[in-house]
Short mmCIF file of C-alpha atoms in Angstrom, two decimals:
data_model
loop_
_atom_site.label_atom_id
_atom_site.label_comp_id
_atom_site.label_asym_id
_atom_site.label_seq_id
_atom_site.Cartn_x
_atom_site.Cartn_y
_atom_site.Cartn_z
CA MET A 1 62.04 11.65 14.16
CA LYS A 2 59.83 11.00 17.14
CA LYS A 3 59.21 14.73 17.62
CA ARG A 4 58.26 15.13 13.94
CA TYR A 5 55.83 12.19 14.23
CA ARG A 6 54.12 13.77 17.22
CA ILE A 7 53.73 17.05 15.38
CA THR A 8 52.33 15.25 12.34
CA GLY A 9 49.94 13.35 14.61
CA LYS A 10 48.75 16.56 16.21
CA ARG A 11 48.23 18.14 12.81
CA LEU A 12 46.30 15.11 11.62
CA GLN A 13 44.19 15.18 14.76
CA SER A 14 43.50 18.89 14.31
CA ALA A 15 42.62 18.40 10.66
CA THR A 16 40.23 15.59 11.60
CA VAL A 17 38.53 17.76 14.23
CA LEU A 18 38.22 20.62 11.75
CA LEU A 19 36.82 18.31 9.08
CA LEU A 20 34.23 16.79 11.42
CA SER A 21 33.30 20.21 12.79
CA GLY A 22 32.92 21.50 9.25
CA LEU A 23 30.71 18.57 8.27
CA ILE A 24 28.53 19.03 11.35
CA LEU A 25 28.24 22.74 10.65
CA ALA A 26 27.45 22.14 6.97
CA PHE A 27 24.74 19.59 7.74
CA SER A 28 23.28 21.85 10.43
CA ILE A 29 23.08 24.77 8.00
CA ALA A 30 21.65 22.50 5.29
CA PHE A 31 19.01 21.23 7.71
CA LEU A 32 18.00 24.76 8.68
CA VAL A 33 17.78 26.17 5.15
CA LYS A 34 16.40 23.17 3.23
CA GLU A 35 12.73 23.04 2.41
CA LYS A 36 10.71 20.82 4.73
CA PRO A 37 8.21 19.05 2.45
CA GLU A 38 5.03 17.60 3.93
CA PHE A 39 5.03 14.52 1.70
CA SER A 40 7.80 12.22 0.53
CA GLU A 41 7.14 11.04 -3.00
CA GLY A 42 10.01 8.58 -2.70
CA GLU A 43 8.56 6.91 0.39
CA ASN A 44 4.92 7.61 -0.50
CA ARG A 45 4.07 8.93 2.95
CA TYR A 46 3.55 12.13 4.90
CA LEU A 47 6.61 13.28 6.79
CA GLN A 48 6.66 14.21 10.46
CA LYS A 49 5.81 17.86 11.12
CA PHE A 50 7.59 19.84 13.82
CA PRO A 51 5.76 18.76 17.00
CA ALA A 52 3.76 21.19 19.09
CA PHE A 53 5.29 21.60 22.53
CA SER A 54 3.38 21.08 25.74
CA LEU A 55 4.40 19.98 29.21
CA GLU A 56 2.06 17.01 28.94
CA ALA A 57 3.61 15.89 25.61
CA LEU A 58 7.09 16.31 27.10
CA LYS A 59 6.13 14.31 30.18
CA GLU A 60 4.61 11.46 28.16
CA GLY A 61 7.62 11.38 25.85
CA ASP A 62 5.52 12.18 22.75
CA PHE A 63 7.29 15.48 22.07
CA THR A 64 10.75 13.91 22.17
CA ALA A 65 9.71 10.95 20.01
CA ASN A 66 8.04 13.17 17.42
CA LEU A 67 11.02 15.54 17.41
CA GLN A 68 13.35 12.62 16.68
CA SER A 69 11.06 11.56 13.82
CA TYR A 70 11.02 15.13 12.51
CA LEU A 71 14.82 15.34 12.52
CA ALA A 72 15.16 11.92 10.86
CA ASP A 73 12.56 12.68 8.19
CA HIS A 74 14.19 15.96 7.15
CA PHE A 75 17.86 15.06 7.51
CA PRO A 76 19.91 16.28 4.50
CA LEU A 77 20.73 13.58 1.93
CA ARG A 78 18.53 11.16 3.85
CA ASP A 79 17.81 8.93 0.84
CA LEU A 80 21.52 8.64 0.02
CA PHE A 81 22.43 7.61 3.55
CA MET A 82 19.53 5.14 3.71
CA GLY A 83 20.81 3.49 0.54
CA LEU A 84 24.38 3.30 1.84
CA LYS A 85 23.15 1.83 5.12
CA ALA A 86 21.11 -0.83 3.29
CA GLU A 87 24.02 -1.76 1.02
CA THR A 88 26.35 -2.10 4.00
CA GLU A 89 23.94 -4.26 5.98
CA ILE A 90 23.24 -6.53 3.00
CA ALA A 91 26.99 -6.91 2.43
CA LEU A 92 27.33 -7.95 6.08
CA GLY A 93 24.75 -10.69 5.54
CA ARG A 94 21.63 -9.12 7.05
CA ARG A 95 18.41 -10.27 5.43
CA GLU A 96 15.94 -8.10 7.37
CA ILE A 97 16.30 -4.33 7.19
CA ASN A 98 13.74 -1.70 8.24
CA GLY A 99 10.96 -4.27 8.41
CA VAL A 100 11.81 -5.70 4.98
CA TYR A 101 13.08 -9.19 4.19
CA ILE A 102 15.63 -9.45 1.39
CA GLY A 103 14.01 -12.42 -0.31
CA LYS A 104 14.87 -14.73 -3.14
CA ASP A 105 14.47 -13.82 -6.83
CA GLY A 106 14.70 -10.13 -6.08
CA TYR A 107 11.62 -10.00 -3.83
CA LEU A 108 11.50 -7.44 -1.03
CA ILE A 109 8.84 -8.68 1.37
CA GLU A 110 7.44 -6.73 4.31
CA THR A 111 7.53 -8.42 7.69
CA TYR A 112 4.22 -9.26 9.38
CA GLU A 113 3.72 -8.16 12.94
CA THR A 114 1.37 -9.96 15.33
CA PRO A 115 -1.91 -7.99 15.13
CA LYS A 116 -3.28 -6.24 18.22
CA ASN A 117 -6.75 -5.21 17.06
CA THR A 118 -8.24 -8.39 15.61
CA GLU A 119 -11.29 -8.34 17.87
CA ARG A 120 -11.98 -4.67 17.15
CA VAL A 121 -11.62 -5.17 13.39
CA ALA A 122 -14.00 -8.14 13.41
CA SER A 123 -16.47 -6.14 15.52
CA GLN A 124 -16.43 -3.25 13.03
CA PHE A 125 -17.17 -5.61 10.14
CA ARG A 126 -20.00 -7.25 12.09
CA LYS A 127 -21.58 -3.91 13.02
CA PHE A 128 -21.38 -2.75 9.43
CA ASP A 129 -23.07 -5.94 8.20
CA GLU A 130 -25.84 -5.46 10.74
CA ALA A 131 -26.30 -1.81 9.74
CA VAL A 132 -26.81 -2.55 6.03
CA GLU A 133 -30.50 -3.20 5.47
CA ARG A 134 -30.90 -4.69 1.97
CA ALA A 135 -27.68 -5.27 0.04
CA ASP A 136 -25.66 -8.48 0.23
CA VAL A 137 -22.41 -7.84 2.14
CA SER A 138 -19.27 -9.88 1.44
CA LEU A 139 -15.82 -9.75 3.00
CA MET A 140 -12.55 -10.53 1.20
CA LEU A 141 -9.28 -10.38 3.15
CA VAL A 142 -6.17 -10.66 1.00
CA PRO A 143 -3.06 -12.49 2.24
CA THR A 144 0.09 -10.68 1.16
CA ALA A 145 3.38 -11.87 -0.36
CA ILE A 146 4.74 -13.05 3.00
CA THR A 147 2.05 -15.76 2.97
CA VAL A 148 1.66 -16.57 -0.72
CA TYR A 149 5.40 -16.39 -1.49
CA ARG A 150 6.61 -17.83 1.79
CA GLU A 151 9.23 -19.92 0.01
CA LYS A 152 10.99 -16.73 -1.13
CA LEU A 153 11.72 -15.60 2.44
CA PRO A 154 15.22 -15.94 3.87
CA ALA A 155 15.85 -19.19 5.72
CA LEU A 156 14.28 -19.28 9.20
CA ALA A 157 12.67 -15.83 8.74
CA PRO A 158 9.61 -15.44 11.01
CA ALA A 159 6.56 -15.10 8.77
CA GLY A 160 3.72 -14.87 11.28
CA ASP A 161 0.37 -16.45 10.49
CA GLN A 162 -1.89 -14.20 8.45
CA MET A 163 -4.24 -17.07 7.68
CA ALA A 164 -4.93 -17.75 11.37
CA THR A 165 -5.80 -14.08 11.89
CA LEU A 166 -7.89 -14.09 8.72
CA GLN A 167 -9.84 -17.10 9.96
CA GLU A 168 -10.41 -15.49 13.35
CA ILE A 169 -11.81 -12.32 11.76
CA ARG A 170 -13.96 -14.41 9.45
CA GLU A 171 -15.50 -16.29 12.36
CA ARG A 172 -15.86 -13.35 14.73
CA SER A 173 -17.40 -11.00 12.14
CA GLY A 174 -19.98 -13.42 10.79
CA VAL A 175 -19.88 -11.65 7.40
CA ASP A 176 -20.23 -13.80 4.28
CA PHE A 177 -16.64 -14.52 3.38
CA ILE A 178 -15.07 -14.86 -0.05
CA SER A 179 -11.66 -16.51 0.02
CA CYS A 180 -9.08 -15.56 -2.63
CA TYR A 181 -6.25 -17.55 -1.04
CA GLU A 182 -6.84 -20.72 -3.05
CA ALA A 183 -7.02 -18.81 -6.35
CA LEU A 184 -3.76 -17.00 -5.55
CA MET A 185 -1.97 -20.22 -4.63
CA GLU A 186 -3.18 -21.86 -7.83
CA GLU A 187 -1.80 -19.02 -9.97
CA LYS A 188 1.46 -18.29 -8.12
CA GLU A 189 3.62 -20.42 -10.41
CA LYS A 190 2.03 -19.01 -13.56
CA GLU A 191 2.16 -15.25 -13.05
CA GLN A 192 3.82 -12.65 -10.84
CA LEU A 193 1.06 -11.98 -8.31
CA TYR A 194 2.88 -9.39 -6.16
CA TYR A 195 5.36 -6.68 -7.02
CA ARG A 196 8.94 -7.33 -5.98
CA THR A 197 9.49 -3.76 -4.75
CA ASP A 198 6.01 -2.79 -3.55
CA HIS A 199 3.51 -4.12 -1.00
CA HIS A 200 0.59 -4.40 -3.45
CA TRP A 201 -0.52 -7.29 -5.58
CA THR A 202 -0.21 -6.98 -9.36
CA SER A 203 -3.09 -6.97 -11.84
CA TYR A 204 -2.51 -10.72 -12.22
CA GLY A 205 -3.04 -11.18 -8.49
CA ALA A 206 -6.18 -9.05 -8.67
CA TYR A 207 -7.44 -11.12 -11.62
CA ALA A 208 -7.07 -14.31 -9.58
CA ALA A 209 -9.11 -12.73 -6.77
CA TYR A 210 -11.67 -11.54 -9.32
CA THR A 211 -12.29 -15.11 -10.46
CA ALA A 212 -12.78 -16.14 -6.82
CA TYR A 213 -15.27 -13.30 -6.31
CA CYS A 214 -17.21 -14.25 -9.43
CA GLY A 215 -17.32 -17.90 -8.38
CA ALA A 216 -18.80 -16.95 -5.01
CA LYS A 217 -21.37 -14.55 -6.53
CA GLY A 218 -22.51 -16.77 -9.40
CA ILE A 219 -20.96 -14.49 -12.04
CA THR A 220 -19.18 -15.74 -15.13
CA PRO A 221 -15.75 -14.04 -15.13
CA LEU A 222 -14.41 -12.61 -18.35
CA PRO A 223 -11.54 -14.70 -19.75
CA ARG A 224 -8.15 -13.02 -20.13
CA GLU A 225 -8.44 -12.91 -23.90
CA LYS A 226 -11.39 -10.55 -23.51
CA PHE A 227 -9.04 -7.90 -22.10
CA ASP A 228 -6.45 -5.73 -23.73
CA ILE A 229 -3.47 -6.49 -21.46
CA LYS A 230 -0.78 -3.81 -21.66
CA LYS A 231 2.56 -3.19 -20.00
CA VAL A 232 2.54 0.52 -19.17
CA THR A 233 5.88 0.85 -17.36
CA SER A 234 8.88 -1.27 -16.48
CA ASP A 235 10.63 1.02 -13.99
CA PHE A 236 8.30 0.92 -11.00
CA ARG A 237 10.04 0.99 -7.63
CA GLY A 238 7.45 0.91 -4.89
CA THR A 239 7.01 1.56 -1.20
CA ILE A 240 9.13 -1.36 0.00
CA TYR A 241 12.04 -0.30 -2.18
CA SER A 242 11.76 3.15 -0.59
CA LYS A 243 12.46 1.67 2.83
CA LEU A 244 15.90 0.67 1.58
CA ASN A 245 16.74 3.06 -1.29
CA ASP A 246 19.38 0.64 -2.51
CA GLY A 247 19.94 1.44 -6.18
CA ARG A 248 21.11 -2.10 -6.88
CA MET A 249 17.60 -3.45 -6.33
CA GLY A 250 15.57 -4.09 -9.45
CA SER A 251 12.30 -2.60 -10.62
CA ASP A 252 8.86 -3.88 -11.56
CA GLU A 253 6.60 -3.84 -14.56
CA ILE A 254 3.04 -2.60 -14.19
CA VAL A 255 0.49 -4.35 -16.39
CA ILE A 256 -3.12 -3.20 -16.77
CA PHE A 257 -6.24 -4.98 -18.07
CA GLU A 258 -8.73 -3.01 -20.16
CA ASN A 259 -11.98 -4.24 -21.69
CA PRO A 260 -12.28 -2.35 -25.00
CA ASP A 261 -16.07 -2.87 -25.01
CA ASN A 262 -16.63 -0.89 -21.83
CA ARG A 263 -18.18 2.59 -21.95
CA LEU A 264 -17.25 4.11 -18.62
CA THR A 265 -17.91 7.32 -16.74
CA VAL A 266 -15.59 7.63 -13.76
CA SER A 267 -16.48 10.48 -11.38
CA TYR A 268 -14.15 11.53 -8.56
CA LEU A 269 -16.63 13.30 -6.32
CA ASP A 270 -14.08 15.13 -4.15
CA THR A 271 -12.25 16.83 -7.03
CA LYS A 272 -15.19 16.89 -9.50
CA GLU A 273 -12.98 15.22 -12.12
CA VAL A 274 -14.68 12.99 -14.70
CA SER A 275 -12.92 10.46 -16.90
CA ASP A 276 -13.76 7.61 -19.24
CA CYS A 277 -10.81 5.53 -18.00
CA LEU A 278 -9.97 3.73 -14.78
CA TYR A 279 -6.26 4.58 -15.08
CA ASN A 280 -4.51 7.94 -14.85
CA MET A 281 -1.53 7.49 -17.15
CA GLU A 282 0.04 10.74 -15.95
CA LYS A 283 0.83 8.93 -12.69
CA LYS A 284 3.33 6.64 -14.39
CA LYS A 285 5.65 9.65 -14.55
CA LYS A 286 5.60 9.81 -10.74
CA LYS A 287 7.53 7.80 -8.19
CA ASP A 288 4.34 6.12 -6.94
CA LYS A 289 3.29 4.61 -10.23
CA TYR A 290 0.74 2.33 -8.54
CA SER A 291 -1.35 5.47 -8.05
CA MET A 292 -2.36 5.27 -11.73
CA PHE A 293 -5.01 2.74 -10.63
CA LEU A 294 -8.23 4.72 -9.96
CA ASN A 295 -6.16 7.93 -9.86
CA ASN A 296 -4.80 7.08 -6.40
CA ILE A 297 -6.76 8.04 -3.26
CA HIS A 298 -10.27 9.49 -3.28
CA PRO A 299 -12.97 9.34 -0.58
CA LEU A 300 -15.69 8.30 -3.04
CA ILE A 301 -15.58 7.34 -6.71
CA GLU A 302 -18.69 6.66 -8.78
CA ILE A 303 -18.24 4.47 -11.86
CA THR A 304 -20.97 3.89 -14.44
CA ASN A 305 -20.58 1.25 -17.14
CA GLU A 306 -23.17 1.44 -19.90
CA THR A 307 -22.09 -1.96 -21.28
CA ALA A 308 -22.09 -3.93 -18.01
CA ASP A 309 -23.68 -7.36 -18.21
CA SER A 310 -26.20 -6.59 -15.45
CA ASP A 311 -28.09 -3.67 -13.90
CA ARG A 312 -26.81 -4.48 -10.43
CA GLU A 313 -24.94 -1.91 -8.34
CA LEU A 314 -21.90 -2.56 -6.16
CA VAL A 315 -20.27 -0.71 -3.27
CA VAL A 316 -16.58 -1.45 -2.61
CA ILE A 317 -15.23 -0.37 0.79
CA LYS A 318 -11.53 -0.87 0.68
CA ASP A 319 -7.85 -0.14 1.03
CA SER A 320 -5.57 0.43 -1.97
CA TYR A 321 -5.50 -3.27 -2.88
CA ALA A 322 -8.95 -2.82 -4.42
CA ASN A 323 -7.74 -0.16 -6.85
CA CYS A 324 -6.54 -2.76 -9.36
CA LEU A 325 -9.45 -5.15 -8.65
CA VAL A 326 -12.19 -2.65 -9.51
CA PRO A 327 -11.30 -2.67 -13.26
CA PHE A 328 -12.47 -6.29 -13.34
CA LEU A 329 -15.61 -5.81 -11.22
CA VAL A 330 -16.99 -2.95 -13.37
CA ASN A 331 -17.70 -5.43 -16.14
CA HIS A 332 -20.58 -6.93 -14.15
CA TYR A 333 -22.19 -3.91 -12.46
CA ARG A 334 -23.97 -1.00 -14.06
CA LYS A 335 -22.70 1.20 -11.26
CA VAL A 336 -19.84 0.81 -8.78
CA TYR A 337 -19.25 3.09 -5.79
CA VAL A 338 -15.74 2.96 -4.32
CA PHE A 339 -15.28 4.18 -0.74
CA ASP A 340 -12.00 4.86 1.05
CA THR A 341 -13.24 5.37 4.60
CA ARG A 342 -9.92 6.79 5.76
CA TYR A 343 -11.09 9.94 4.00
CA TYR A 344 -14.85 9.55 3.47
CA LYS A 345 -16.79 11.02 6.38
CA GLY A 346 -20.40 10.11 6.91
CA GLY A 347 -20.64 6.33 7.08
CA PRO A 348 -21.13 4.20 3.94
CA SER A 349 -23.90 2.17 5.58
CA SER A 350 -26.17 5.23 5.55
CA PHE A 351 -25.31 5.87 1.90
CA ILE A 352 -26.09 2.25 1.02
CA ASN A 353 -29.42 2.24 2.85
CA GLU A 354 -30.46 5.49 1.16
CA ASN A 355 -29.70 4.17 -2.34
CA SER A 356 -32.09 1.32 -3.03
CA GLY A 357 -30.40 0.38 -6.31
CA ILE A 358 -27.32 -0.95 -4.50
CA THR A 359 -27.44 -4.75 -4.50
CA ASP A 360 -23.96 -5.83 -3.38
CA VAL A 361 -21.25 -4.64 -1.02
CA LEU A 362 -17.65 -5.86 -0.94
CA LEU A 363 -15.33 -5.15 2.00
CA LEU A 364 -11.78 -5.68 0.76
CA TYR A 365 -8.59 -5.25 2.81
CA ASN A 366 -5.10 -6.73 2.75
CA MET A 367 -3.89 -8.58 5.82
CA ASN A 368 -0.63 -6.69 6.31
CA THR A 369 -2.11 -3.24 6.95
CA LEU A 370 -5.58 -4.24 8.15
CA ASP A 371 -4.72 -4.16 11.87
CA GLY A 372 -3.79 -0.47 11.79
CA ASP A 373 -6.12 0.70 9.00
CA LEU A 374 -7.91 3.78 10.31
CA GLY A 375 -10.60 3.40 7.66
CA VAL A 376 -11.99 0.29 9.35
CA GLY A 377 -13.17 2.48 12.20
CA GLY A 378 -15.37 4.52 9.85
CA ILE A 379 -17.11 1.89 7.76
CA TYR A 380 -20.57 2.19 9.29
#
């Protein structure tokens, strides 16, 4: 009996080795033959390319780090394994995974890291303000869900202090500041101001900020009943969900506000596309459904509204948070120029100074990505 057990054990061991070897071989072959896409629609980001080799990069460790990222980004069945990992960690009681807090009421909330570039960011805003010759420049910095929905974080979860950083930038930059924090806090119990599965605010959050902007600029905001408010999808799973890929997590609705009285011409100057709508409904068929707002990312968009209540002209220099705020602002400006300086090359301050019709400029960024936003370096 003992001899038979040893033989069975050896066979089991051999079978295990063969199985593991087969799996390793299969995954290696799959890695080699599978297509290496440049962009992940599921994660809404560009994937690591195979790094260029140099002795300097090897010495500094950049080549090895980038190679590890390349292998991780293109690993076969990556999304499946990410989801299994998230499910396992949640079952074990973890409430912070891949920089995401598993919050209350189904909220997935990104962690907030201590910023490193506050002085540089404030300096860029100040230099831009000084470079603009005629138009009135305003700055709005948007606190994210980790600040506004702090009570939904797991117990004892570090939240950082976005408001302290916001105040420091406000003081150091010297730019006229418009605060949306109070408006957001006032509305937080009435509407869903941030998506549960994405890092952006919802149209309701943007509407709250719009009322704050109007109050600061002496504009009468349009009441909600003036808009046609429509739910356009209920199966949105955003960028934060993609960090976990846990199929048990819920999804979000996307609601848009449209003023039926507007007569718009929306020109995307990089692609030469022209539309009469601020939303690209084709995008709701994609994974990144938030990209329906202003047709996602464009260096410069020019919007003309023939029915605006003034002849003033506005420049918005922004991150993606502004994409669902602009539909409210167009009601009060004959023309709105929207700059994404991560992609626009040339300096908006020169554009503003060369176009005498521009009366107002709004700098709008969210606090979670502001510290590393490459566009801030190109705003003037």
